[in-house]
Amino acid sequence: MSKPLSDHDRKKQISVRGLAGVENVADLKKNFNRHLHFTLVKDRNVSTKRDYYFALAHTVRDHLVGRWIRTQQSYYEKDPKRVYYLSLEFYMGRTLQNTMVNLALENACDEAVYQLGLDMEELQEMEEDAGLGNGGLGRLAACFLDSMASLGLAAYGYGIRYEFGIFNQKISSGWQVEEADDWLRYGNPWEKARPEYMRPVHFYGRTEHHPDGVKWVDTQVVLALPYDTPVPGYRNNIVNTMRLWSAKAPCEFSLKDFNVGGYIQAVLDRNLAENISRVLYPNDNQTPIFNIITSSEALERWPIDLFQTLLPRHLEIIYEINRRHLEHVSSLYPGDVDRMRRMSLIEEGGQKRVNMAHLCIVGSHAVNGVARIHSDILKATVFKDFYEMDPHKFQNKTNGITPRRWLVMCNPGLAEVIAERIGEDFIRDLDQLKKLHDFVNDEAFIRDIAKVKQENKLKFAVHLEEHYKVKINPNSVFDVQVKRIHEYKRQLLNCLHIITFYNREFREMSDNYVLFNSSQAAPGYHTAKMIIRLITAIGEVVNKDPVVGDRLKVIFLENYRVTLAEKAIPAADLSEQISTAGTEASGTGNMKFMLNGALTIGTMDGANVEMAEEAGEGNIFIFGMRVEDVEAMDAKGYNASEFYNRIPELKQAIDQIAGGFFSPKQPDLFKDIVNMLMHHDRFKVFADYEDYIKCQEKVSALYKKPKEWTKKVILNIAGSGKFSSDRTISQYAREIWGVEPTLEKLAAPDDPK
Ligand SMILES: *Cc1c(COP(=O)(O)O)cnc(C)c1O
């Protein structure tokens, strides 16, 4: 096994990382030392690694400041239409390297840090992830911010500054344990508090109706304190703002109530108000889309009583909107009372509720799904009535990912190999990856692509050995499923594949496999936690089987998050995207893998459908039921035992799980999972098992032909241009928001000297 180039040497070769001019490096070193002294108040005798990280972060941040002020100044002068992207989650991950990439400072900083006798990767590891999101939805918002800045839109991200982000997952005796994510403990060098822009937010109270209007009175006030974080575009000198709000009790909070506890109690009660932004709720995607179809209770429906108490004036306005809306419906469909009931913003029967999705549709001039299949399903099912009434309102905007973080930053070796062939413009215009079609039969290019993957695998293997003391063979197939745990994402189908391959191992498998899984379970989601325990249990048996040796390993990677995704995805050969057709709205993990040279095994669900179209159906491993098949099976009734009784290898795997083969000390540990799979599996794992295993056999066969494999990898990378969030944002801008991406660059300010 050859040792990879040191990161310092490898990165120096790379042009996409910016120039390391002598003057730049000297200024960076000077400013680093200045910050260490004046900002951190340390000298090098007593500095910690974290001090060095903060000194570097402040040094890089200084390069943002002039650009940030100038950008906002230019928006003030030109007064373009602004875009405000409101999201409860912004899953940003780390900021330091992303800033260096977008400002072309990476090589210069590397050199400066090297000359200071420090290790760039070690310093980067000191940065906490900004984990203000659960999964795909929050990460999408973060990718969109990068694209909006890179496309020169006058855009702002608005969200909540959670004091605690997504929990840190520890694995203890195979179980998930949650720890609080105290990400602000050492301070956040990227944010600027803006107390001068504090705003009051009102709750509770009552309304008074006067001849001259309505008054909302006797409210309780909580203050909203904004913190601004810079969002730099890719090498265009534009820096937008993400503004996150923190709840703050007003000085007089609860004092005027003269509560019996008096002054001390009143001060203690300030926590009640400030709890609003204390912690991110760790629930991801409670509504896989098929769930909506089969049970409308999965939609957000807020009880009227709660609304009435908390936001009485808002409720009155909603009633008025509903009155006008239903008047409109009844004018179009006279006498169709059932349709009126279905389309109402207020659901009657039992506890009255506000249907928030209906309110959104009525209040918006455009509504969109996030992949073509998702948009089609919405129009045909949950929002059918609304689509019939207002077909022009409904659109599609297929999701995307930013190629800056998800290629240039996390996989510089691959970015460089591509840039050597087609130049660097693909980083702003990802469709240019199509030019790689000219190189599918180019022996040198095929070798380079395979070599980069091998280096990434080696690097990841070294990382695992250093940080987790797990040894894997880097010549194995890296088969990766990383995403939140949910029944609809079918980590259990992956488990059944692992068990089946293990059971076959002695007979027919010849290549090495490492199956990686990484995922967080919502703390209250029992089945999800049991699935994690099952994966770790399978690993405990498989990984210590001396007959298997290193031919098959099952690794559960602790604490999945943006930073772990950036390490694992560039090393993956195979990407698992195996949700039940019709349940995954889009997926974005699938796109990251495609761009990073993994092949996909997946169902015809979410964006997989469009990925197959772009890569060519022959270059992606599609298996299993299509949406129509799932619907037909629902109509007929899904019978798990039919599959269990007919397929011997499936029966064997289930019997092993049920019989304690993977949990000898507690044979009935997985009885709930087995019971679910056999009797009430909404996501029909067994129905896709056979085709999935056959498809995995095809994967193994192709992997034995490295050149053919790599050609398909190249065709996937060449076809991944559509999945840039730059394309997504350009479509939102032109087709919904009515703004035009400028692609204009601002003049560079003077850099800190
Ligand atoms: C991209 C991403 C996701 C979304 O992954 P899916 O496979 O689309 O569910 C979730 N978490 C993190 C940290 C991500 O980077």
mmCIF file of C-alpha atoms in Angstrom, residues 87-92 132-144 284:
data_model
loop_
_atom_site.group_PDB
_atom_site.id
_atom_site.type_symbol
_atom_site.label_atom_id
_atom_site.label_comp_id
_atom_site.label_asym_id
_atom_site.label_seq_id
_atom_site.Cartn_x
_atom_site.Cartn_y
_atom_site.Cartn_z
ATOM 1 C CA SER A 87 -36.216 28.357 6.619
ATOM 2 C CA LEU A 88 -36.422 26.836 10.088
ATOM 3 C CA GLU A 89 -33.134 25.086 9.274
ATOM 4 C CA PHE A 90 -29.802 26.117 7.737
ATOM 5 C CA TYR A 91 -27.478 23.117 7.910
ATOM 6 C CA MET A 92 -24.241 25.006 7.159
ATOM 7 C CA LEU A 132 -28.744 23.966 12.564
ATOM 8 C CA GLY A 133 -30.562 21.320 10.536
ATOM 9 C CA ASN A 134 -31.675 17.705 10.510
ATOM 10 C CA GLY A 135 -30.884 16.514 7.016
ATOM 11 C CA GLY A 136 -31.747 17.244 3.410
ATOM 12 C CA LEU A 137 -34.099 20.209 3.965
ATOM 13 C CA GLY A 138 -31.615 22.188 6.061
ATOM 14 C CA ARG A 139 -28.680 21.328 3.828
ATOM 15 C CA LEU A 140 -30.720 22.433 0.778
ATOM 16 C CA ALA A 141 -31.170 25.863 2.355
ATOM 17 C CA ALA A 142 -27.392 26.070 2.897
ATOM 18 C CA CYS A 143 -26.624 25.034 -0.720
ATOM 19 C CA PHE A 144 -29.164 27.598 -1.940
ATOM 20 C CA ASP A 284 -36.562 14.937 10.109
#
